[in-house]
N, CA, C and O atoms as a DFTB+ gen file, in Angstrom:
704 C
 N C O
     1  1      88.749    -126.213     -26.905
     2  2      88.110    -124.942     -26.900
     3  2      87.299    -124.701     -28.133
     4  3      86.235    -124.082     -28.110
     5  1      87.803    -125.180     -29.144
     6  2      87.087    -125.036     -30.381
     7  2      85.758    -125.758     -30.302
     8  3      84.749    -125.299     -30.839
     9  1      85.772    -126.847     -29.653
    10  2      84.541    -127.602     -29.501
    11  2      83.529    -126.792     -28.698
    12  3      82.333    -126.837     -28.982
    13  1      83.997    -126.061     -27.710
    14  2      83.103    -125.247     -26.914
    15  2      82.561    -124.098     -27.745
    16  3      81.386    -123.764     -27.595
    17  1      83.350    -123.471     -28.613
    18  2      82.900    -122.362     -29.468
    19  2      81.907    -122.847     -30.502
    20  3      80.949    -122.158     -30.851
    21  1      82.166    -124.060     -30.985
    22  2      81.251    -124.619     -31.965
    23  2      79.924    -124.961     -31.312
    24  3      78.859    -124.822     -31.914
    25  1      80.010    -125.409     -30.076
    26  2      78.787    -125.721     -29.348
    27  2      77.963    -124.448     -29.145
    28  3      76.737    -124.512     -29.240
    29  1      78.570    -123.312     -28.874
    30  2      77.872    -122.045     -28.665
    31  2      77.164    -121.600     -29.923
    32  3      76.043    -121.091     -29.889
    33  1      77.881    -121.815     -31.090
    34  2      77.249    -121.461     -32.358
    35  2      76.116    -122.399     -32.657
    36  3      75.096    -121.968     -33.195
    37  1      76.247    -123.638     -32.336
    38  2      75.192    -124.620     -32.555
    39  2      73.989    -124.303     -31.682
    40  3      72.843    -124.447     -32.108
    41  1      74.256    -123.875     -30.468
    42  2      73.159    -123.528     -29.565
    43  2      72.397    -122.331     -30.086
    44  3      71.169    -122.281     -30.017
    45  1      73.158    -121.337     -30.624
    46  2      72.499    -120.160     -31.167
    47  2      71.720    -120.515     -32.405
    48  3      70.638    -119.970     -32.621
    49  1      72.233    -121.411     -33.229
    50  2      71.523    -121.858     -34.425
    51  2      70.256    -122.601     -34.027
    52  3      69.202    -122.416     -34.636
    53  1      70.360    -123.434     -33.014
    54  2      69.218    -124.205     -32.545
    55  2      68.148    -123.272     -31.975
    56  3      66.954    -123.470     -32.196
    57  1      68.595    -122.255     -31.241
    58  2      67.675    -121.285     -30.676
    59  2      66.983    -120.507     -31.785
    60  3      65.771    -120.298     -31.728
    61  1      67.720    -120.083     -32.775
    62  2      67.157    -119.346     -33.907
    63  2      66.178    -120.236     -34.654
    64  3      65.088    -119.798     -35.023
    65  1      66.568    -121.482     -34.876
    66  2      65.711    -122.436     -35.581
    67  2      64.436    -122.686     -34.777
    68  3      63.352    -122.730     -35.360
    69  1      64.530    -122.848     -33.481
    70  2      63.375    -123.098     -32.615
    71  2      62.431    -121.902     -32.594
    72  3      61.210    -122.057     -32.605
    73  1      63.017    -120.704     -32.563
    74  2      62.197    -119.491     -32.574
    75  2      61.453    -119.369     -33.881
    76  3      60.274    -119.013     -33.890
    77  1      62.115    -119.656     -34.986
    78  2      61.490    -119.584     -36.300
    79  2      60.337    -120.591     -36.392
    80  3      59.280    -120.279     -36.941
    81  1      60.541    -121.772     -35.865
    82  2      59.507    -122.814     -35.897
    83  2      58.304    -122.409     -35.024
    84  3      57.147    -122.624     -35.382
    85  1      58.627    -121.818     -33.871
    86  2      57.563    -121.377     -32.973
    87  2      56.705    -120.309     -33.644
    88  3      55.477    -120.370     -33.577
    89  1      57.333    -119.341     -34.283
    90  2      56.597    -118.295     -34.994
    91  2      55.768    -118.888     -36.119
    92  3      54.625    -118.480     -36.330
    93  1      56.318    -119.826     -36.829
    94  2      55.595    -120.474     -37.915
    95  2      54.381    -121.230     -37.383
    96  3      53.319    -121.201     -38.005
    97  1      54.521    -121.905     -36.247
    98  2      53.403    -122.644     -35.667
    99  2      52.311    -121.704     -35.179
   100  3      51.123    -121.990     -35.327
   101  1      52.722    -120.574     -34.592
   102  2      51.740    -119.603     -34.133
   103  2      50.941    -119.051     -35.303
   104  3      49.724    -118.890     -35.211
   105  1      51.619    -118.765     -36.388
   106  2      50.955    -118.259     -37.582
   107  2      50.010    -119.311     -38.144
   108  3      48.921    -118.969     -38.605
   109  1      50.394    -120.560     -38.118
   110  2      49.532    -121.636     -38.605
   111  2      48.293    -121.771     -37.726
   112  3      47.187    -121.979     -38.226
   113  1      48.486    -121.652     -36.410
   114  2      47.368    -121.772     -35.477
   115  2      46.352    -120.667     -35.694
   116  3      45.149    -120.920     -35.637
   117  1      46.806    -119.450     -35.941
   118  2      45.901    -118.333     -36.160
   119  2      45.132    -118.505     -37.449
   120  3      43.958    -118.142     -37.511
   121  1      45.722    -119.019     -38.429
   122  2      45.068    -119.235     -39.710
   123  2      44.025    -120.340     -39.607
   124  3      43.048    -120.334     -40.355
   125  1      44.218    -121.289     -38.694
   126  2      43.298    -122.401     -38.548
   127  2      42.142    -122.099     -37.596
   128  3      41.254    -122.940     -37.455
   129  1      42.111    -120.895     -36.911
   130  2      41.052    -120.572     -35.948
   131  2      39.723    -120.419     -36.680
   132  3      39.689    -119.931     -37.810
   133  1      38.601    -120.845     -36.024
   134  2      37.274    -120.770     -36.635
   135  2      36.319    -120.067     -35.676
   136  3      36.544    -120.055     -34.466
   137  1      35.248    -119.478     -36.222
   138  2      34.213    -118.857     -35.399
   139  2      32.855    -119.362     -35.855
   140  3      32.701    -119.868     -36.966
   141  1      31.891    -119.215     -34.986
   142  2      30.514    -119.534     -35.327
   143  2      29.613    -118.519     -34.635
   144  3      29.987    -117.962     -33.603
   145  1      28.440    -118.277     -35.189
   146  2      27.524    -117.266     -34.654
   147  2      26.121    -117.830     -34.550
   148  3      25.788    -118.848     -35.156
   149  1      25.308    -117.140     -33.762
   150  2      23.888    -117.459     -33.678
   151  2      23.130    -116.155     -33.489
   152  3      23.738    -115.120     -33.215
   153  1      21.836    -116.192     -33.628
   154  2      20.998    -115.012     -33.403
   155  2      19.955    -115.346     -32.352
   156  3      19.668    -116.518     -32.108
   157  1      19.391    -114.329     -31.731
   158  2      18.284    -114.519     -30.808
   159  2      17.356    -113.330     -30.949
   160  3      17.791    -112.234     -31.301
   161  1      16.077    -113.541     -30.674
   162  2      15.105    -112.460     -30.812
   163  2      14.929    -111.741     -29.487
   164  3      15.158    -112.305     -28.416
   165  1      14.523    -110.498     -29.580
   166  2      14.223    -109.673     -28.417
   167  2      12.765    -109.263     -28.552
   168  3      12.382    -108.692     -29.573
   169  1      11.933    -109.544     -27.531
   170  2      10.495    -109.320     -27.613
   171  2       9.965    -108.628     -26.369
   172  3      10.530    -108.760     -25.284
   173  1       8.888    -107.900     -26.535
   174  2       8.150    -107.321     -25.413
   175  2       6.711    -107.149     -25.858
   176  3       6.449    -106.892     -27.033
   177  1       5.793    -107.287     -24.947
   178  2       4.388    -107.027     -25.217
   179  2       3.994    -105.795     -24.407
   180  3       4.054    -105.810     -23.178
   181  1       3.594    -104.740     -25.094
   182  2       3.191    -103.512     -24.420
   183  2       1.707    -103.622     -24.090
   184  3       0.877    -103.812     -24.979
   185  1       1.387    -103.505     -22.831
   186  2       0.001    -103.570     -22.383
   187  2      -0.639    -102.189     -22.473
   188  3       0.026    -101.173     -22.273
   189  1      -1.915    -102.162     -22.771
   190  2      -2.648    -100.901     -22.751
   191  2      -2.643    -100.383     -21.315
   192  3      -2.839    -101.142     -20.366
   193  1      -2.419     -99.095     -21.176
   194  2      -2.344     -98.514     -19.843
   195  2      -2.852     -97.080     -19.873
   196  3      -2.671     -96.366     -20.859
   197  1      -3.487     -96.670     -18.784
   198  2      -3.962     -95.295     -18.646
   199  2      -3.686     -94.794     -17.241
   200  3      -3.625     -95.569     -16.286
   201  1      -3.520     -93.486     -17.134
   202  2      -3.380     -92.814     -15.843
   203  2      -4.377     -91.664     -15.835
   204  3      -4.660     -91.073     -16.877
   205  1      -4.912     -91.346     -14.652
   206  2      -5.910     -90.283     -14.545
   207  2      -5.596     -89.431     -13.321
   208  3      -5.153     -89.937     -12.290
   209  1      -5.833     -88.134     -13.453
   210  2      -5.685     -87.208     -12.328
   211  2      -6.740     -86.118     -12.482
   212  3      -7.299     -85.934     -13.563
   213  1      -7.008     -85.399     -11.401
   214  2      -8.016     -84.344     -11.445
   215  2      -7.658     -83.230     -10.476
   216  3      -7.021     -83.458      -9.448
   217  1      -8.080     -82.022     -10.822
   218  2      -7.928     -80.891      -9.913
   219  2      -9.208     -80.750      -9.103
   220  3     -10.271     -81.204      -9.526
   221  1      -9.103     -80.120      -7.941
   222  2     -10.276     -79.908      -7.091
   223  2     -11.217     -78.888      -7.732
   224  3     -10.788     -77.987      -8.452
   225  1     -12.500     -79.053      -7.454
   226  2     -13.524     -78.115      -7.908
   227  2     -13.989     -77.343      -6.679
   228  3     -14.527     -77.930      -5.740
   229  1     -13.781     -76.026      -6.686
   230  2     -14.104     -75.210      -5.519
   231  2     -15.134     -74.148      -5.913
   232  3     -14.835     -73.242      -6.691
   233  1     -16.325     -74.266      -5.379
   234  2     -17.377     -73.293      -5.663
   235  2     -17.170     -71.978      -4.915
   236  3     -17.797     -70.973      -5.246
   237  1     -16.310     -71.979      -3.924
   238  2     -16.091     -70.752      -3.150
   239  2     -17.288     -70.469      -2.256
   240  3     -17.919     -71.394      -1.746
   241  1     -17.599     -69.197      -2.066
   242  2     -18.725     -68.795      -1.210
   243  2     -20.035     -68.860      -1.996
   244  3     -20.140     -68.315      -3.095
   245  1     -21.011     -69.521      -1.428
   246  2     -22.325     -69.664      -2.051
   247  2     -23.324     -68.755      -1.343
   248  3     -23.459     -68.793      -0.120
   249  1     -24.016     -67.946      -2.124
   250  2     -25.039     -67.044      -1.586
   251  2     -26.407     -67.563      -2.023
   252  3     -26.762     -67.437      -3.195
   253  1     -27.188     -68.148      -1.098
   254  2     -28.484     -68.708      -1.482
   255  2     -29.465     -67.650      -1.985
   256  3     -30.432     -67.999      -2.662
   257  1     -29.256     -66.402      -1.685
   258  2     -30.150     -65.341      -2.141
   259  2     -29.781     -64.784      -3.506
   260  3     -30.489     -63.923      -4.028
   261  1     -28.686     -65.258      -4.096
   262  2     -28.266     -64.767      -5.407
   263  2     -29.228     -65.257      -6.490
   264  3     -29.789     -66.348      -6.388
   265  1     -29.408     -64.448      -7.513
   266  2     -30.294     -64.811      -8.621
   267  2     -29.589     -65.672      -9.671
   268  3     -30.227     -66.153     -10.608
   269  1     -28.289     -65.867      -9.521
   270  2     -27.553     -66.698     -10.487
   271  2     -26.943     -67.900      -9.774
   272  3     -26.532     -67.805      -8.618
   273  1     -26.887     -69.033     -10.478
   274  2     -26.273     -70.221      -9.871
   275  2     -24.775     -69.988      -9.667
   276  3     -24.181     -69.103     -10.283
   277  1     -24.189     -70.786      -8.804
   278  2     -22.752     -70.721      -8.531
   279  2     -22.065     -71.753      -9.426
   280  3     -22.310     -72.953      -9.297
   281  1     -21.203     -71.283     -10.332
   282  2     -20.513     -72.164     -11.278
   283  2     -19.022     -72.219     -10.980
   284  3     -18.430     -71.239     -10.528
   285  1     -18.422     -73.383     -11.240
   286  2     -16.980     -73.572     -11.088
   287  2     -16.548     -74.714     -12.012
   288  3     -17.381     -75.479     -12.498
   289  1     -15.242     -74.817     -12.248
   290  2     -14.731     -75.884     -13.111
   291  2     -13.576     -76.626     -12.445
   292  3     -12.942     -76.145     -11.506
   293  1     -13.342     -77.795     -12.970
   294  2     -12.229     -78.649     -12.580
   295  2     -11.697     -79.268     -13.865
   296  3     -12.352     -79.207     -14.905
   297  1     -10.527     -79.855     -13.796
   298  2      -9.962     -80.522     -14.969
   299  2      -9.621     -81.966     -14.635
   300  3      -8.981     -82.241     -13.619
   301  1     -10.049     -82.885     -15.492
   302  2      -9.665     -84.285     -15.394
   303  2      -8.676     -84.539     -16.531
   304  3      -8.980     -84.272     -17.694
   305  1      -7.500     -85.051     -16.196
   306  2      -6.456     -85.331     -17.188
   307  2      -6.270     -86.835     -17.329
   308  3      -6.173     -87.563     -16.342
   309  1      -6.224     -87.283     -18.581
   310  2      -6.075     -88.711     -18.880
   311  2      -4.891     -88.890     -19.813
   312  3      -4.756     -88.170     -20.803
   313  1      -4.036     -89.853     -19.494
   314  2      -2.931     -90.196     -20.384
   315  2      -2.961     -91.701     -20.588
   316  3      -2.833     -92.476     -19.640
   317  1      -3.134     -92.105     -21.857
   318  2      -3.220     -93.530     -22.191
   319  2      -2.199     -93.893     -23.258
   320  3      -1.706     -93.035     -23.991
   321  1      -1.896     -95.173     -23.328
   322  2      -1.029     -95.689     -24.377
   323  2      -1.583     -95.280     -25.738
   324  3      -2.797     -95.175     -25.912
   325  1      -0.706     -95.054     -26.687
   326  2      -1.115     -94.660     -28.028
   327  2      -2.125     -95.658     -28.596
   328  3      -1.896     -96.868     -28.593
   329  1      -3.248     -95.124     -29.083
   330  2      -4.268     -95.952     -29.722
   331  2      -5.237     -96.630     -28.765
   332  3      -6.125     -97.353     -29.215
   333  1      -5.095     -96.421     -27.472
   334  2      -5.981     -97.052     -26.487
   335  2      -7.262     -96.231     -26.334
   336  3      -7.212     -95.061     -25.956
   337  1      -8.394     -96.841     -26.625
   338  2      -9.690     -96.178     -26.450
   339  2     -10.073     -96.201     -24.979
   340  3      -9.836     -97.190     -24.286
   341  1     -10.666     -95.108     -24.504
   342  2     -11.029     -95.031     -23.093
   343  2     -12.286     -94.194     -22.900
   344  3     -12.699     -93.450     -23.789
   345  1     -12.887     -94.330     -21.718
   346  2     -14.035     -93.512     -21.301
   347  2     -13.793     -93.066     -19.866
   348  3     -13.302     -93.838     -19.042
   349  1     -14.139     -91.814     -19.572
   350  2     -13.964     -91.251     -18.231
   351  2     -15.341     -91.046     -17.612
   352  3     -16.184     -90.348     -18.176
   353  1     -15.562     -91.651     -16.459
   354  2     -16.839     -91.506     -15.755
   355  2     -16.611     -90.829     -14.410
   356  3     -15.517     -90.873     -13.848
   357  1     -17.674     -90.200     -13.908
   358  2     -17.668     -89.589     -12.582
   359  2     -18.786     -90.234     -11.774
   360  3     -19.903     -90.386     -12.269
   361  1     -18.491     -90.614     -10.530
   362  2     -19.519     -91.255      -9.718
   363  2     -20.415     -90.212      -9.049
   364  3     -20.249     -89.013      -9.270
   365  1     -21.363     -90.670      -8.232
   366  2     -22.331     -89.788      -7.574
   367  2     -21.743     -89.066      -6.376
   368  3     -22.372     -88.152      -5.844
   369  1     -20.558     -89.452      -5.939
   370  2     -19.931     -88.821      -4.785
   371  2     -20.127     -89.638      -3.525
   372  3     -20.813     -90.661      -3.533
   373  1     -19.520     -89.178      -2.441
   374  2     -19.582     -89.913      -1.179
   375  2     -20.754     -89.496      -0.297
   376  3     -21.069     -90.175       0.679
   377  1     -21.404     -88.377      -0.638
   378  2     -22.593     -87.934       0.081
   379  2     -23.798     -88.464      -0.683
   380  3     -23.735     -88.626      -1.902
   381  1     -24.900     -88.738       0.021
   382  2     -26.074     -89.259      -0.680
   383  2     -26.444     -88.323      -1.826
   384  3     -26.488     -87.103      -1.663
   385  1     -26.702     -88.900      -2.954
   386  2     -27.039     -88.120      -4.138
   387  2     -27.079     -89.048      -5.331
   388  3     -26.927     -90.261      -5.194
   389  1     -27.281     -88.477      -6.488
   390  2     -27.422     -89.266      -7.698
   391  2     -26.776     -88.532      -8.862
   392  3     -26.819     -87.304      -8.936
   393  1     -26.183     -89.288      -9.762
   394  2     -25.647     -88.651     -10.960
   395  2     -26.782     -88.174     -11.853
   396  3     -26.594     -87.245     -12.639
   397  1     -27.959     -88.791     -11.750
   398  2     -29.084     -88.425     -12.615
   399  2     -29.781     -87.136     -12.185
   400  3     -30.054     -86.273     -13.019
   401  1     -30.069     -86.998     -10.894
   402  2     -30.851     -85.837     -10.437
   403  2     -29.945     -84.745      -9.891
   404  3     -29.843     -83.672     -10.485
   405  1     -29.289     -85.003      -8.772
   406  2     -28.318     -84.044      -8.257
   407  2     -27.378     -84.737      -7.291
   408  3     -27.751     -85.676      -6.588
   409  1     -26.168     -84.255      -7.279
   410  2     -25.199     -84.707      -6.292
   411  2     -25.350     -83.812      -5.074
   412  3     -25.946     -82.738      -5.160
   413  1     -24.815     -84.248      -3.940
   414  2     -24.931     -83.461      -2.710
   415  2     -23.588     -83.302      -2.027
   416  3     -22.793     -84.238      -1.954
   417  1     -23.349     -82.093      -1.527
   418  2     -22.253     -81.844      -0.598
   419  2     -22.869     -81.867       0.801
   420  3     -24.043     -81.538       0.974
   421  1     -22.085     -82.249       1.780
   422  2     -22.577     -82.323       3.151
   423  2     -21.784     -81.389       4.051
   424  3     -20.608     -81.118       3.808
   425  1     -22.451     -80.899       5.099
   426  2     -21.748     -80.091       6.094
   427  2     -21.150     -80.985       7.178
   428  3     -20.565     -80.486       8.140
   429  1     -21.290     -82.280       7.030
   430  2     -20.748     -83.228       8.000
   431  2     -21.649     -83.465       9.189
   432  3     -21.323     -84.257      10.073
   433  1     -22.794     -82.776       9.219
   434  2     -23.730     -82.940      10.336
   435  2     -25.030     -83.534       9.788
   436  3     -25.242     -84.745       9.859
   437  1     -25.888     -82.690       9.248
   438  2     -27.158     -83.197       8.738
   439  2     -27.616     -82.486       7.467
   440  3     -28.555     -82.946       6.817
   441  1     -26.987     -81.398       7.104
   442  2     -27.444     -80.616       5.946
   443  2     -26.674     -80.981       4.684
   444  3     -25.503     -81.358       4.732
   445  1     -27.362     -80.859       3.554
   446  2     -26.729     -81.095       2.258
   447  2     -26.999     -79.914       1.334
   448  3     -28.006     -79.219       1.463
   449  1     -26.078     -79.705       0.402
   450  2     -26.181     -78.660      -0.606
   451  2     -26.121     -79.343      -1.960
   452  3     -25.140     -80.019      -2.270
   453  1     -27.171     -79.172      -2.780
   454  2     -27.242     -79.814      -4.088
   455  2     -26.297     -79.140      -5.085
   456  3     -26.108     -77.924      -5.063
   457  1     -25.712     -79.959      -5.957
   458  2     -24.891     -79.471      -7.066
   459  2     -24.934     -80.512      -8.168
   460  3     -25.437     -81.617      -7.963
   461  1     -24.413     -80.170      -9.329
   462  2     -24.336     -81.134     -10.418
   463  2     -23.078     -80.877     -11.228
   464  3     -22.540     -79.770     -11.226
   465  1     -22.608     -81.921     -11.929
   466  2     -21.417     -81.851     -12.773
   467  2     -21.812     -82.135     -14.212
   468  3     -22.618     -83.025     -14.483
   469  1     -21.236     -81.372     -15.129
   470  2     -21.629     -81.446     -16.541
   471  2     -20.402     -81.589     -17.443
   472  3     -19.275     -81.262     -17.070
   473  1     -20.680     -82.093     -18.650
   474  2     -19.618     -82.231     -19.660
   475  2     -19.484     -80.978     -20.510
   476  3     -18.516     -80.838     -21.258
   477  1     -20.454     -80.056     -20.404
   478  2     -20.468     -78.882     -21.283
   479  2     -20.681     -77.589     -20.496
   480  3     -21.263     -77.586     -19.411
   481  1     -20.195     -76.500     -21.075
   482  2     -20.286     -75.188     -20.422
   483  2     -21.722     -74.687     -20.314
   484  3     -22.010     -73.826     -19.483
   485  1     -22.626     -75.208     -21.136
   486  2     -24.032     -74.803     -21.076
   487  2     -24.777     -75.497     -19.929
   488  3     -25.934     -75.178     -19.655
   489  1     -24.122     -76.432     -19.271
   490  2     -24.696     -77.186     -18.142
   491  2     -25.963     -77.947     -18.542
   492  3     -26.970     -77.927     -17.834
   493  1     -25.884     -78.621     -19.697
   494  2     -27.041     -79.386     -20.175
   495  2     -26.826     -80.897     -20.146
   496  3     -27.798     -81.649     -20.073
   497  1     -25.574     -81.360     -20.201
   498  2     -25.296     -82.793     -20.247
   499  2     -24.590     -83.222     -18.966
   500  3     -23.449     -82.832     -18.719
   501  1     -25.274     -84.027     -18.151
   502  2     -24.718     -84.473     -16.869
   503  2     -23.594     -85.471     -17.123
   504  3     -23.741     -86.422     -17.891
   505  1     -22.463     -85.227     -16.453
   506  2     -21.315     -86.142     -16.542
   507  2     -21.471     -87.157     -15.419
   508  3     -21.407     -86.822     -14.236
   509  1     -21.675     -88.395     -15.821
   510  2     -21.872     -89.476     -14.857
   511  2     -21.133     -90.718     -15.260
   512  3     -19.980     -90.668     -15.689
   513  1     -21.820     -91.854     -15.116
   514  2     -21.200     -93.144     -15.428
   515  2     -21.761     -93.764     -16.710
   516  3     -21.466     -94.917     -17.027
   517  1     -22.567     -92.999     -17.440
   518  2     -23.151     -93.504     -18.680
   519  2     -24.513     -94.126     -18.484
   520  3     -25.166     -94.490     -19.462
   521  1     -24.968     -94.262     -17.235
   522  2     -26.294     -94.829     -16.999
   523  2     -27.343     -93.729     -17.096
   524  3     -27.041     -92.548     -16.920
   525  1     -28.581     -94.133     -17.377
   526  2     -29.660     -93.162     -17.516
   527  2     -29.329     -92.162     -18.605
   528  3     -28.904     -92.543     -19.695
   529  1     -29.519     -90.910     -18.322
   530  2     -29.217     -89.875     -19.326
   531  2     -27.859     -89.230     -19.092
   532  3     -27.557     -88.196     -19.689
   533  1     -27.027     -89.829     -18.222
   534  2     -25.685     -89.270     -17.998
   535  2     -24.738     -89.753     -19.088
   536  3     -24.935     -90.812     -19.684
   537  1     -23.713     -88.958     -19.333
   538  2     -22.710     -89.315     -20.328
   539  2     -21.337     -89.416     -19.680
   540  3     -21.115     -88.932     -18.569
   541  1     -20.432     -90.048     -20.393
   542  2     -19.026     -90.073     -20.022
   543  2     -18.272     -89.304     -21.104
   544  3     -18.832     -89.022     -22.164
   545  1     -17.040     -88.972     -20.856
   546  2     -16.173     -88.403     -21.884
   547  2     -15.264     -89.508     -22.373
   548  3     -14.797     -90.321     -21.576
   549  1     -15.008     -89.553     -23.655
   550  2     -14.181     -90.625     -24.184
   551  2     -13.153     -90.074     -25.154
   552  3     -13.260     -88.948     -25.641
   553  1     -12.162     -90.895     -25.416
   554  2     -11.104     -90.503     -26.334
   555  2     -10.220     -91.680     -26.679
   556  3     -10.509     -92.823     -26.327
   557  1      -9.130     -91.376     -27.379
   558  2      -8.141     -92.369     -27.769
   559  2      -6.779     -91.833     -27.333
   560  3      -6.431     -90.690     -27.628
   561  1      -6.016     -92.664     -26.631
   562  2      -4.725     -92.252     -26.097
   563  2      -3.747     -91.813     -27.162
   564  3      -3.710     -92.358     -28.265
   565  1      -2.958     -90.817     -26.809
   566  2      -1.936     -90.300     -27.719
   567  2      -0.532     -90.686     -27.274
   568  3       0.441     -90.360     -27.954
   569  1      -0.413     -91.367     -26.154
   570  2       0.894     -91.805     -25.676
   571  2       1.567     -90.809     -24.768
   572  3       1.405     -90.873     -23.549
   573  1       2.316     -89.891     -25.335
   574  2       3.179     -89.045     -24.527
   575  2       2.494     -87.844     -23.891
   576  3       3.053     -87.246     -22.972
   577  1       1.319     -87.476     -24.341
   578  2       0.666     -86.296     -23.765
   579  2      -0.681     -86.656     -23.161
   580  3      -1.343     -87.598     -23.598
   581  1      -1.075     -85.892     -22.150
   582  2      -2.374     -86.149     -21.519
   583  2      -3.453     -85.362     -22.253
   584  3      -3.185     -84.352     -22.904
   585  1      -4.675     -85.857     -22.127
   586  2      -5.829     -85.180     -22.700
   587  2      -6.655     -84.660     -21.537
   588  3      -6.977     -85.397     -20.605
   589  1      -6.993     -83.382     -21.604
   590  2      -7.692     -82.719     -20.511
   591  2      -9.174     -82.549     -20.820
   592  3      -9.556     -82.220     -21.943
   593  1     -10.006     -82.780     -19.796
   594  2     -11.452     -82.617     -19.903
   595  2     -11.907     -81.681     -18.783
   596  3     -11.545     -81.858     -17.620
   597  1     -12.698     -80.694     -19.156
   598  2     -13.213     -79.754     -18.165
   599  2     -14.488     -80.305     -17.546
   600  3     -15.395     -80.753     -18.249
   601  1     -14.542     -80.264     -16.223
   602  2     -15.751     -80.615     -15.476
   603  2     -16.422     -79.289     -15.141
   604  3     -15.822     -78.434     -14.490
   605  1     -17.665     -79.117     -15.584
   606  2     -18.420     -77.898     -15.322
   607  2     -19.380     -78.168     -14.155
   608  3     -20.311     -78.964     -14.280
   609  1     -19.145     -77.505     -13.037
   610  2     -19.973     -77.701     -11.857
   611  2     -20.926     -76.543     -11.651
   612  3     -20.620     -75.401     -11.995
   613  1     -22.091     -76.849     -11.082
   614  2     -23.088     -75.801     -10.809
   615  2     -23.846     -76.118      -9.528
   616  3     -24.319     -77.237      -9.325
   617  1     -23.952     -75.100      -8.662
   618  2     -24.821     -75.163      -7.484
   619  2     -26.042     -74.309      -7.823
   620  3     -25.900     -73.111      -8.067
   621  1     -27.253     -74.909      -7.845
   622  2     -28.466     -74.152      -8.187
   623  2     -28.777     -73.059      -7.150
   624  3     -28.273     -73.076      -6.027
   625  1     -29.607     -72.132      -7.562
   626  2     -29.993     -71.003      -6.694
   627  2     -30.969     -71.435      -5.606
   628  3     -31.540     -72.524      -5.657
   629  1     -31.145     -70.567      -4.634
   630  2     -32.184     -70.658      -3.591
   631  2     -32.101     -71.885      -2.703
   632  3     -33.134     -72.468      -2.375
   633  1     -30.920     -72.291      -2.309
   634  2     -30.788     -73.389      -1.356
   635  2     -30.453     -72.778       0.013
   636  3     -29.287     -72.563       0.341
   637  1     -31.475     -72.512       0.783
   638  2     -31.303     -71.887       2.090
   639  2     -31.047     -72.965       3.144
   640  3     -31.930     -73.323       3.923
   641  1     -29.815     -73.469       3.141
   642  2     -29.413     -74.528       4.066
   643  2     -28.603     -73.908       5.206
   644  3     -28.295     -72.716       5.186
   645  1     -28.268     -74.720       6.183
   646  2     -27.451     -74.270       7.309
   647  2     -26.120     -73.718       6.795
   648  3     -25.472     -74.329       5.945
   649  1     -25.717     -72.547       7.322
   650  2     -24.439     -71.972       6.888
   651  2     -23.283     -72.824       7.399
   652  3     -23.399     -73.491       8.428
   653  1     -22.171     -72.797       6.675
   654  2     -20.982     -73.569       7.041
   655  2     -20.296     -74.112       5.808
   656  3     -20.672     -73.798       4.678
   657  1     -19.299     -74.917       6.036
   658  2     -18.512     -75.516       4.948
   659  2     -19.138     -76.843       4.521
   660  3     -19.500     -77.670       5.357
   661  1     -19.257     -77.028       3.217
   662  2     -19.829     -78.246       2.639
   663  2     -18.800     -78.895       1.717
   664  3     -17.993     -78.207       1.091
   665  1     -18.835     -80.219       1.640
   666  2     -17.899     -80.913       0.751
   667  2     -18.461     -82.265       0.315
   668  3     -19.406     -82.798       0.898
   669  1     -17.848     -82.782      -0.714
   670  2     -18.161     -84.104      -1.258
   671  2     -16.889     -84.593      -1.934
   672  3     -15.999     -83.794      -2.225
   673  1     -16.794     -85.871      -2.184
   674  2     -15.648     -86.424      -2.899
   675  2     -16.161     -87.214      -4.099
   676  3     -16.964     -88.135      -3.954
   677  1     -15.692     -86.843      -5.269
   678  2     -16.066     -87.519      -6.518
   679  2     -14.922     -88.412      -6.951
   680  3     -13.757     -88.026      -6.851
   681  1     -15.240     -89.597      -7.428
   682  2     -14.238     -90.490      -7.990
   683  2     -14.341     -90.450      -9.505
   684  3     -15.391     -90.752     -10.073
   685  1     -13.244     -90.074     -10.157
   686  2     -13.161     -90.089     -11.616
   687  2     -12.466     -91.395     -12.001
   688  3     -11.408     -91.724     -11.465
   689  1     -13.066     -92.131     -12.929
   690  2     -12.556     -93.436     -13.339
   691  2     -12.332     -93.457     -14.838
   692  3     -13.190     -93.015     -15.602
   693  1     -11.180     -93.968     -15.266
   694  2     -10.928     -94.163     -16.694
   695  2     -11.026     -95.665     -16.963
   696  3     -10.346     -96.470     -16.326
   697  1     -11.880     -96.021     -17.911
   698  2     -12.060     -97.425     -18.319
   699  2     -11.474     -97.574     -19.711
   700  3     -11.755     -96.768     -20.597
   701  1     -10.669     -98.596     -19.902
   702  2     -10.017     -98.805     -21.206
   703  2      -9.901    -100.264     -21.537
   704  3      -9.380    -100.618     -22.595
């Protein structure tokens, strides 16, 4: 029996010794662990970009017998990347006409009503595509905010055309 009791104590000693060795080995392993690092770059190329929008220009009711021209305005809004130079042009419209002399609205049948678009409230500088004596509006993008340009429209007096509704479609283009 004594041999059995001694064996139990020996087993407990062996277990204690084994546990101590295991803990010591774990501690040694943690101390021997190594790390390594690397770096990488993050890149992007921002392209110049612009967006353009415009409100409709509505002359309302035109009276050919009036002594004053019919004036109205529209707004062209441009938003471009910061530092991007741009120019805004207006075409001659979808009805026969010219940016140099006069644009035309059509009644959809055979009659046209002359009008013109300007860069200034005095109606002296025609807003076109930059050809001839027409000008464009230009600027430099600010990034987060849009830049607004007023289109000054005028229908000249004394155009005794067929009564009815007239229209045209202008394309505003931003070049950058």
